[in-house]
Tab-separated table of C-alpha atoms and ligand atoms in Angstrom:
chain	number	residue	atom	x	y	z
A	1471	MET	CA	142.945	90.735	96.288
A	1472	LEU	CA	139.408	90.927	95.443
A	1473	ASP	CA	137.656	93.707	94.077
A	1474	ILE	CA	133.882	94.822	95.233
A	1475	ALA	CA	132.186	93.206	92.607
A	1476	SER	CA	133.816	89.895	93.725
A	1477	VAL	CA	133.021	90.514	97.259
A	1478	ALA	CA	129.064	91.682	96.349
A	1479	ARG	CA	129.262	88.443	93.935
A	1480	LEU	CA	130.460	85.826	97.340
A	1481	LEU	CA	127.429	87.669	99.431
A	1482	GLU	CA	124.713	86.695	96.959
A	1483	GLN	CA	124.488	83.424	98.877
A	1484	PRO	CA	123.963	82.836	102.653
A	1485	ARG	CA	127.298	82.647	103.701
A	1486	LYS	CA	129.374	81.727	106.823
A	1487	ILE	CA	130.556	84.936	108.282
A	1488	VAL	CA	132.463	85.753	111.719
A	1489	ILE	CA	133.018	89.323	112.192
A	1490	THR	CA	136.044	90.358	114.715
A	1491	THR	CA	137.735	93.627	115.661
A	1492	HIS	CA	140.365	94.318	118.046
A	1493	HIS	CA	141.277	93.338	121.772
A	1494	LYS	CA	139.487	95.739	124.226
A	1495	PRO	CA	136.867	97.152	121.876
A	1496	ASP	CA	135.815	100.523	122.123
A	1497	GLY	CA	132.672	102.336	120.487
A	1498	ASP	CA	133.739	101.968	116.714
A	1499	ALA	CA	134.915	98.580	116.831
A	1500	LEU	CA	131.855	97.063	118.671
A	1501	GLY	CA	129.477	99.741	116.726
A	1502	SER	CA	131.151	98.639	113.204
A	1503	SER	CA	130.887	95.302	114.011
A	1504	LEU	CA	127.374	94.482	115.094
A	1505	GLY	CA	126.176	97.482	112.417
A	1506	LEU	CA	127.556	95.006	109.674
A	1507	TYR	CA	126.040	91.916	111.574
A	1508	ASN	CA	122.480	93.588	111.357
A	1509	TYR	CA	122.930	93.892	108.052
A	1510	LEU	CA	124.284	90.681	106.797
A	1511	ILE	CA	121.759	88.973	109.014
A	1512	GLN	CA	118.570	90.488	106.632
A	1513	GLN	CA	120.832	88.500	104.063
A	1514	GLY	CA	119.998	85.255	105.556
A	1515	HIS	CA	123.984	84.761	106.420
A	1516	HIS	CA	124.709	82.650	109.422
A	1517	ALA	CA	126.788	85.752	110.469
A	1518	LYS	CA	128.507	85.709	114.569
A	1519	VAL	CA	130.749	88.648	116.038
A	1520	VAL	CA	133.434	87.048	117.947
A	1521	VAL	CA	135.728	89.617	119.752
A	1522	PRO	CA	139.017	89.407	121.502
A	1523	SER	CA	138.131	90.470	124.952
A	1524	ASP	CA	135.393	92.132	127.238
A	1525	TYR	CA	134.576	95.487	126.974
A	1526	PRO	CA	132.381	98.306	128.788
A	1527	ASP	CA	128.714	98.052	130.246
A	1528	PHE	CA	128.529	101.434	128.459
A	1529	LEU	CA	128.401	99.359	125.188
A	1530	SER	CA	126.626	96.334	126.320
A	1531	TRP	CA	123.163	97.913	124.848
A	1532	MET	CA	123.579	97.583	121.502
A	1533	PRO	CA	121.198	95.544	119.229
A	1534	GLY	CA	122.702	92.303	118.820
A	1535	ASN	CA	124.767	92.568	121.592
A	1536	GLU	CA	123.569	89.572	123.291
A	1537	GLU	CA	124.753	87.271	120.230
A	1538	VAL	CA	128.268	88.480	120.381
A	1539	ILE	CA	131.078	85.777	121.901
A	1540	ILE	CA	133.694	86.829	123.840
A	1541	TYR	CA	136.520	84.412	122.532
A	1542	THR	CA	138.180	84.336	125.828
A	1543	GLU	CA	135.153	83.247	127.233
A	1544	ASN	CA	134.298	80.762	124.605
A	1545	VAL	CA	137.797	79.796	123.092
A	1546	ALA	CA	136.172	76.169	121.597
A	1547	ILE	CA	133.122	77.573	120.112
A	1548	SER	CA	135.384	80.662	118.697
A	1549	ASP	CA	137.749	78.457	117.207
A	1550	THR	CA	135.467	76.266	115.289
A	1551	LEU	CA	133.462	79.264	113.958
A	1552	ILE	CA	136.454	80.476	112.882
A	1553	ALA	CA	137.945	77.409	111.014
A	1554	GLU	CA	134.085	77.109	109.279
A	1555	ALA	CA	133.916	80.629	108.192
A	1556	GLU	CA	133.888	81.522	104.538
A	1557	MET	CA	134.262	84.889	105.376
A	1558	ILE	CA	136.114	87.037	108.226
A	1559	PHE	CA	135.538	90.481	108.556
A	1560	CYS	CA	138.373	92.398	110.296
A	1561	LEU	CA	136.726	95.672	111.473
A	1562	ASP	CA	138.693	98.579	113.050
A	1563	PHE	CA	142.074	96.823	112.825
A	1564	ASN	CA	144.677	96.452	110.585
A	1565	ALA	CA	147.643	93.926	112.237
A	1566	LEU	CA	146.571	90.826	113.119
A	1567	SER	CA	148.442	91.235	116.612
A	1568	ARG	CA	145.765	93.416	117.292
A	1569	ILE	CA	143.223	90.614	118.147
A	1570	ASN	CA	145.266	89.288	120.738
A	1571	ALA	CA	144.291	85.469	121.570
A	1572	MET	CA	142.469	85.060	118.477
A	1573	THR	CA	145.653	86.211	116.371
A	1574	ASP	CA	146.445	82.373	115.314
A	1575	SER	CA	143.096	81.061	114.270
A	1576	VAL	CA	142.213	83.860	112.203
A	1577	ARG	CA	145.805	83.837	110.310
A	1578	ALA	CA	145.122	79.771	110.138
A	1579	SER	CA	141.632	80.387	108.808
A	1580	GLN	CA	140.779	79.476	105.116
A	1581	ALA	CA	138.263	81.725	105.000
A	1582	VAL	CA	138.914	84.666	102.666
A	1583	LYS	CA	139.245	87.620	105.023
A	1584	LEU	CA	137.846	91.203	104.265
A	1585	MET	CA	139.573	94.423	106.051
A	1586	ILE	CA	137.444	97.305	107.037
A	1587	ASP	CA	139.526	100.146	108.522
A	1588	HIS	CA	140.943	103.841	108.512
A	1589	HIS	CA	143.952	103.052	110.685
A	1590	LEU	CA	147.681	103.554	109.187
A	1591	GLU	CA	149.943	101.120	107.828
A	1592	PRO	CA	148.251	97.808	106.818
A	1593	GLU	CA	149.641	94.649	107.650
A	1594	ASP	CA	149.115	92.437	104.578
A	1595	PHE	CA	147.078	89.939	105.404
A	1596	ASP	CA	143.603	90.338	103.523
A	1597	ASP	CA	142.067	89.430	100.480
A	1598	PHE	CA	139.846	92.712	100.333
A	1599	ARG	CA	140.681	96.103	101.745
A	1600	TYR	CA	137.976	99.077	102.423
A	1601	TRP	CA	140.528	101.412	103.958
A	1602	ASP	CA	140.668	104.821	104.694
A	1603	ILE	CA	142.584	106.761	106.744
A	1604	ASN	CA	140.736	110.151	106.206
A	1605	ALA	CA	137.585	108.076	107.693
A	1606	CYS	CA	136.697	109.507	111.082
A	1607	ALA	CA	135.472	105.977	112.224
A	1608	THR	CA	135.166	102.594	110.679
A	1609	ALA	CA	131.487	102.910	111.484
A	1610	GLN	CA	131.530	105.517	108.639
A	1611	LEU	CA	133.288	103.018	106.045
A	1612	VAL	CA	130.741	100.211	107.054
A	1613	TYR	CA	128.037	102.698	106.249
A	1614	THR	CA	129.376	103.441	102.929
A	1615	PHE	CA	130.646	100.665	102.069
A	1616	ILE	CA	126.673	99.186	102.535
A	1617	ALA	CA	125.216	102.230	101.146
A	1618	ASP	CA	127.538	103.019	98.326
A	1619	ALA	CA	129.948	99.878	97.213
A	1620	LEU	CA	126.835	97.548	97.888
A	1621	ASN	CA	124.190	99.801	96.929
A	1622	ASN	CA	122.096	98.398	99.354
A	1623	LYS	CA	121.204	101.317	101.387
A	1624	ALA	CA	117.502	100.234	101.786
A	1625	LEU	CA	119.235	97.486	104.252
A	1626	ILE	CA	120.125	100.133	106.552
A	1627	ASN	CA	117.114	99.552	109.179
A	1628	LYS	CA	117.081	100.984	112.662
A	1629	ASP	CA	119.287	98.380	114.134
A	1630	VAL	CA	122.389	99.088	111.562
A	1631	ALA	CA	121.792	103.007	111.814
A	1632	THR	CA	122.187	102.748	116.168
A	1633	CYS	CA	125.472	100.359	115.956
A	1634	LEU	CA	126.729	103.064	112.891
A	1635	TYR	CA	125.752	105.951	114.874
A	1636	THR	CA	127.494	104.860	117.540
A	1637	GLY	CA	130.722	104.193	115.903
A	1638	ILE	CA	130.932	107.581	114.699
A	1639	MET	CA	129.762	109.347	117.605
A	1640	THR	CA	132.385	107.748	119.741
A	1641	ASP	CA	135.326	107.830	117.347
A	1642	SER	CA	134.662	111.053	116.584
A	1643	ALA	CA	134.763	112.411	120.204
A	1644	SER	CA	130.704	113.220	119.232
A	1645	PHE	CA	131.645	114.994	116.126
A	1646	ARG	CA	134.833	117.127	117.608
A	1647	LEU	CA	137.755	115.551	115.810
A	1648	PRO	CA	138.926	117.110	112.794
A	1649	LYS	CA	138.031	113.900	110.496
A	1650	THR	CA	134.266	115.382	111.536
A	1651	THR	CA	133.634	116.295	107.841
A	1652	ALA	CA	130.168	117.885	106.331
A	1653	GLU	CA	130.099	114.026	104.537
A	1654	VAL	CA	129.773	112.870	108.059
A	1655	HIS	CA	127.073	114.650	109.640
A	1656	LEU	CA	125.307	113.791	106.258
A	1657	ILE	CA	125.393	110.193	107.157
A	1658	ALA	CA	124.751	110.757	110.732
A	1659	ALA	CA	121.490	112.393	109.369
A	1660	GLU	CA	121.019	109.403	107.392
A	1661	LEU	CA	121.602	107.189	110.182
A	1662	ILE	CA	118.819	109.584	112.285
A	1663	ASN	CA	116.397	109.464	109.155
A	1664	ALA	CA	116.766	105.725	109.526
A	1665	GLY	CA	116.264	105.412	113.062
A	1666	ALA	CA	119.285	106.029	114.880
A	1667	VAL	CA	117.857	107.789	117.905
A	1668	ASN	CA	120.719	110.468	118.556
A	1669	TRP	CA	120.107	111.877	121.867
A	1670	ARG	CA	118.983	108.506	123.432
A	1671	ILE	CA	122.274	106.517	122.097
A	1672	HIS	CA	124.402	109.676	123.566
A	1673	GLU	CA	122.727	108.985	126.835
A	1674	LEU	CA	123.116	105.315	126.973
A	1675	VAL	CA	127.019	105.871	126.138
A	1676	TYR	CA	127.772	109.081	128.320
A	1677	ASN	CA	125.667	109.251	130.717
A	1678	SER	CA	126.221	105.759	132.525
A	1679	SER	CA	128.963	106.026	135.011
A	1680	THR	CA	128.869	104.175	138.134
A	1681	GLU	CA	129.621	106.532	141.258
A	1682	ASN	CA	133.003	104.636	141.378
A	1683	ARG	CA	133.877	105.427	138.129
A	1684	LEU	CA	133.275	109.203	138.453
A	1685	ARG	CA	135.101	109.225	142.148
A	1686	PHE	CA	138.357	107.201	140.294
A	1687	LEU	CA	138.029	110.207	137.336
A	1688	GLY	CA	137.804	112.384	140.150
A	1689	HIS	CA	140.978	110.906	142.028
A	1690	CYS	CA	143.035	110.802	138.491
A	1691	LEU	CA	142.361	114.736	138.453
A	1692	SER	CA	142.902	115.851	141.765
A	1693	SER	CA	145.804	113.743	142.625
A	1694	LYS	CA	147.517	112.336	140.006
A	1695	LEU	CA	147.773	114.592	137.098
A	1696	GLU	CA	150.973	115.825	136.504
A	1697	VAL	CA	151.806	118.914	134.043
A	1698	LEU	CA	154.985	119.764	132.655
A	1699	TYR	CA	154.550	123.218	131.099
A	1700	GLU	CA	157.708	122.810	129.656
A	1701	TYR	CA	156.954	120.366	127.389
A	1702	ASN	CA	153.358	121.248	127.011
A	1703	THR	CA	152.637	117.471	128.277
A	1704	ALA	CA	150.211	116.319	131.194
A	1705	ILE	CA	150.283	113.082	132.736
A	1706	VAL	CA	147.717	110.928	134.657
A	1707	SER	CA	149.341	107.545	135.744
A	1708	VAL	CA	147.525	104.855	137.740
A	1709	THR	CA	148.547	102.138	139.778
A	1710	LYS	CA	146.933	98.430	140.279
A	1711	ALA	CA	146.418	98.754	143.925
A	1712	GLU	CA	144.461	102.313	143.002
A	1713	LEU	CA	142.235	100.697	140.509
A	1714	GLU	CA	141.291	98.079	143.099
A	1715	GLN	CA	140.792	100.677	145.536
A	1716	TYR	CA	137.970	102.564	143.089
A	1717	ASP	CA	136.937	99.002	141.716
A	1718	VAL	CA	137.672	100.147	138.403
A	1719	GLN	CA	135.576	97.987	135.471
A	1720	THR	CA	136.726	97.409	131.646
A	1721	GLY	CA	135.890	100.859	129.949
A	1722	ASP	CA	135.987	103.046	133.100
A	1723	THR	CA	139.477	104.700	132.194
A	1724	GLU	CA	138.533	105.524	129.084
A	1725	GLY	CA	138.425	109.587	128.112
A	1726	ILE	CA	140.363	109.933	131.511
A	1727	VAL	CA	143.095	111.220	129.051
A	1728	ASN	CA	141.064	113.950	127.229
A	1729	PHE	CA	140.630	116.034	130.487
A	1730	ALA	CA	144.324	115.661	130.871
A	1731	LEU	CA	144.576	117.102	126.821
A	1732	SER	CA	141.752	119.961	127.328
A	1733	ILE	CA	143.853	121.804	129.546
A	1734	VAL	CA	145.209	125.348	127.495
A	1735	ASN	CA	147.969	124.999	125.528
A	1736	ILE	CA	148.776	121.015	126.255
A	1737	LYS	CA	149.525	119.411	123.252
A	1738	LEU	CA	150.119	115.795	124.533
A	1739	ALA	CA	148.635	113.991	127.647
A	1740	ALA	CA	149.120	110.387	128.379
A	1741	PHE	CA	147.223	107.993	130.570
A	1742	ILE	CA	149.832	105.301	131.788
A	1743	VAL	CA	147.712	102.474	134.070
A	1744	GLU	CA	149.614	99.477	135.511
A	1745	ARG	CA	147.230	96.415	134.480
A	1746	THR	CA	148.047	92.908	135.378
A	1747	ASP	CA	149.093	92.121	131.822
A	1748	GLY	CA	151.548	94.783	132.030
A	1749	ILE	CA	151.569	98.644	131.456
A	1750	LYS	CA	149.052	100.076	128.645
A	1751	LEU	CA	149.844	103.684	127.255
A	1752	SER	CA	147.005	105.784	126.000
A	1753	LEU	CA	148.276	109.122	124.191
A	1754	ARG	CA	146.191	111.708	122.734
A	1755	SER	CA	147.857	114.920	120.982
A	1756	LYS	CA	146.791	118.525	119.170
A	1757	GLY	CA	147.329	119.419	115.518
A	1758	GLU	CA	150.382	118.086	114.244
A	1759	PHE	CA	152.054	116.342	116.971
A	1760	PRO	CA	152.340	112.529	116.588
A	1761	ALA	CA	151.314	110.559	119.497
A	1762	ASN	CA	151.540	107.399	117.032
A	1763	GLU	CA	155.075	107.979	116.738
A	1764	ILE	CA	156.018	107.706	120.132
A	1765	CYS	CA	153.691	104.617	120.672
A	1766	LYS	CA	155.374	103.072	117.511
A	1767	LYS	CA	158.723	103.728	118.531
A	1768	TYR	CA	159.062	103.294	122.033
A	1769	PHE	CA	155.886	101.414	123.253
A	1770	SER	CA	155.579	98.773	120.618
A	1771	GLY	CA	152.031	100.430	119.723
A	1772	GLY	CA	150.561	102.967	117.395
A	1773	GLY	CA	147.204	104.294	116.164
A	1774	HIS	CA	146.183	107.655	114.546
A	1775	ARG	CA	148.525	110.612	114.612
A	1776	ASN	CA	146.392	112.279	117.628
A	1777	ALA	CA	145.048	108.988	119.430
A	1778	ALA	CA	147.617	105.755	119.992
A	1779	GLY	CA	148.073	103.363	122.330
A	1780	GLY	CA	151.295	101.338	123.106
A	1781	ARG	CA	152.525	98.696	125.899
A	1782	SER	CA	155.299	97.736	128.028
A	1783	ASP	CA	156.401	94.999	130.441
A	1784	LYS	CA	158.587	97.754	132.880
A	1785	ALA	CA	157.412	99.119	135.790
A	1786	LEU	CA	154.746	101.762	136.133
A	1787	ASP	CA	157.463	104.535	137.413
A	1788	GLU	CA	159.835	103.467	134.615
A	1789	VAL	CA	157.182	103.453	131.892
A	1790	VAL	CA	156.309	107.263	133.151
A	1791	GLN	CA	160.229	108.262	133.084
A	1792	GLU	CA	160.736	106.730	130.171
A	1793	LEU	CA	158.215	108.877	128.812
A	1794	LYS	CA	159.517	111.779	129.996
A	1795	ASP	CA	162.580	111.069	128.917
A	1796	ILE	CA	161.475	111.214	125.443
A	1797	LEU	CA	159.937	114.843	125.631
A	1798	PRO	CA	163.383	116.694	125.100
A	1799	ASN	CA	163.474	114.744	121.506
A	1800	TYR	CA	160.091	116.692	120.367
A	1801	LYS	CA	160.348	119.792	122.502
A	1802	LYS	CA	160.459	121.828	119.417
A	1803	LEU	CA	157.123	120.221	117.885
A	1804	LEU	CA	155.707	120.525	121.671
A	1805	ILE	CA	156.055	123.917	122.579
A	1806	GLN	CA	155.257	125.428	118.932
B	241	LIG	P1	143.688	103.715	123.176
B	241	LIG	O1	144.175	104.924	123.934
B	241	LIG	O2	142.040	104.131	122.987
B	241	LIG	O3	143.926	102.758	123.777
B	241	LIG	O4	144.087	103.662	121.823
B	241	LIG	C1	143.606	104.747	120.859
B	241	LIG	C2	143.931	104.488	119.393
B	241	LIG	O5	145.612	104.330	118.923
B	241	LIG	C3	143.011	103.550	119.108
B	241	LIG	O6	142.647	104.017	117.748
B	241	LIG	C4	143.501	102.283	118.853
B	241	LIG	O7	143.521	101.669	117.672
B	241	LIG	C5	145.240	102.386	118.657
B	241	LIG	N1	146.115	101.717	119.405
B	241	LIG	C6	145.818	101.393	120.875
B	241	LIG	N2	146.727	100.202	121.234
B	241	LIG	C7	147.629	100.148	120.085
B	241	LIG	C8	148.700	99.395	119.968
B	241	LIG	O8	149.024	98.580	120.577
B	241	LIG	N3	148.725	98.770	118.812
B	241	LIG	C9	148.296	99.637	117.562
B	241	LIG	N4	148.983	99.414	116.233
B	241	LIG	N5	147.205	100.535	117.952
B	241	LIG	C10	146.814	100.542	118.897
B	242	LIG	MN1	137.800	103.241	114.836
């Protein structure tokens, strides 16, 4: 493992750098990646953000967005960049399987691999680790990596600040989740001082729905929400046909699970969707309930205690039933 002094020394000269993040990047994945990108290019590094898959329109406005390379749409170029990179920053994930089609190329690359992340149980593929599960967002860690570890706060300009603010805002659910400490608010204030326009970022991310997206949300809440009061659990499940009917785009389903969790006394909420590549589950929980344990044990996934994801190759109804069958095992935690 490298220490921070060795990383700082490596970064003293212009390097070929790839920054990557997890499949279906969210606001923190993209915000932390582009935040780091906008920092590194100021120092003359040849940096590229390569992401495993596409991402929603409400995230496609951050500074540097036009330079992002989507792996599946540019395999040859991406593989060359990864093979020739001297350093690969792995942001907001800690297991190589989370970068899907990019996994083999990144594993095979001779580059120094640097993990900046806040998820549990990191896999051992990195040469440098800046990791803290108490961070509310990877973007928070990118901030302290630049400002404190590398002592380069002066380079947190408007572009860096805008991206990092977006990451912190989205992963903390707009400064609402338990990891939103006083330090997080102080960092947010620093980012606003550095040029992040907080109200505008909120507007771009949260007030940019299409009519279809809102109608789809209405459909989910009025027709697809199942509340199991016996287990303080709420489930929304949707078929591929419904996604087509409402012309649902990447990212349109994000956040629906939080509406289910907002019902009083509900401890566990699930959004289960039939995608072309299988069933995807998004679980959210309140308090001590371990949503990640269910995803890890039963649905080949993982995540945080209160926000986790998983997948399955079974049929949608079977997956919904499987989740319902698991609930009695957790009854004590769910009804307390
Ligand atoms: P989401 O429900 O938004 O897809 O994911 C919620 C959280 O769980 C995120 O922090 C994400 O990184 C994590 N997560 C989602 N899917 C998986 C998965 O398949 N494996 C692991 N380890 N974590 C996941
Ligand atoms: Mn994150």
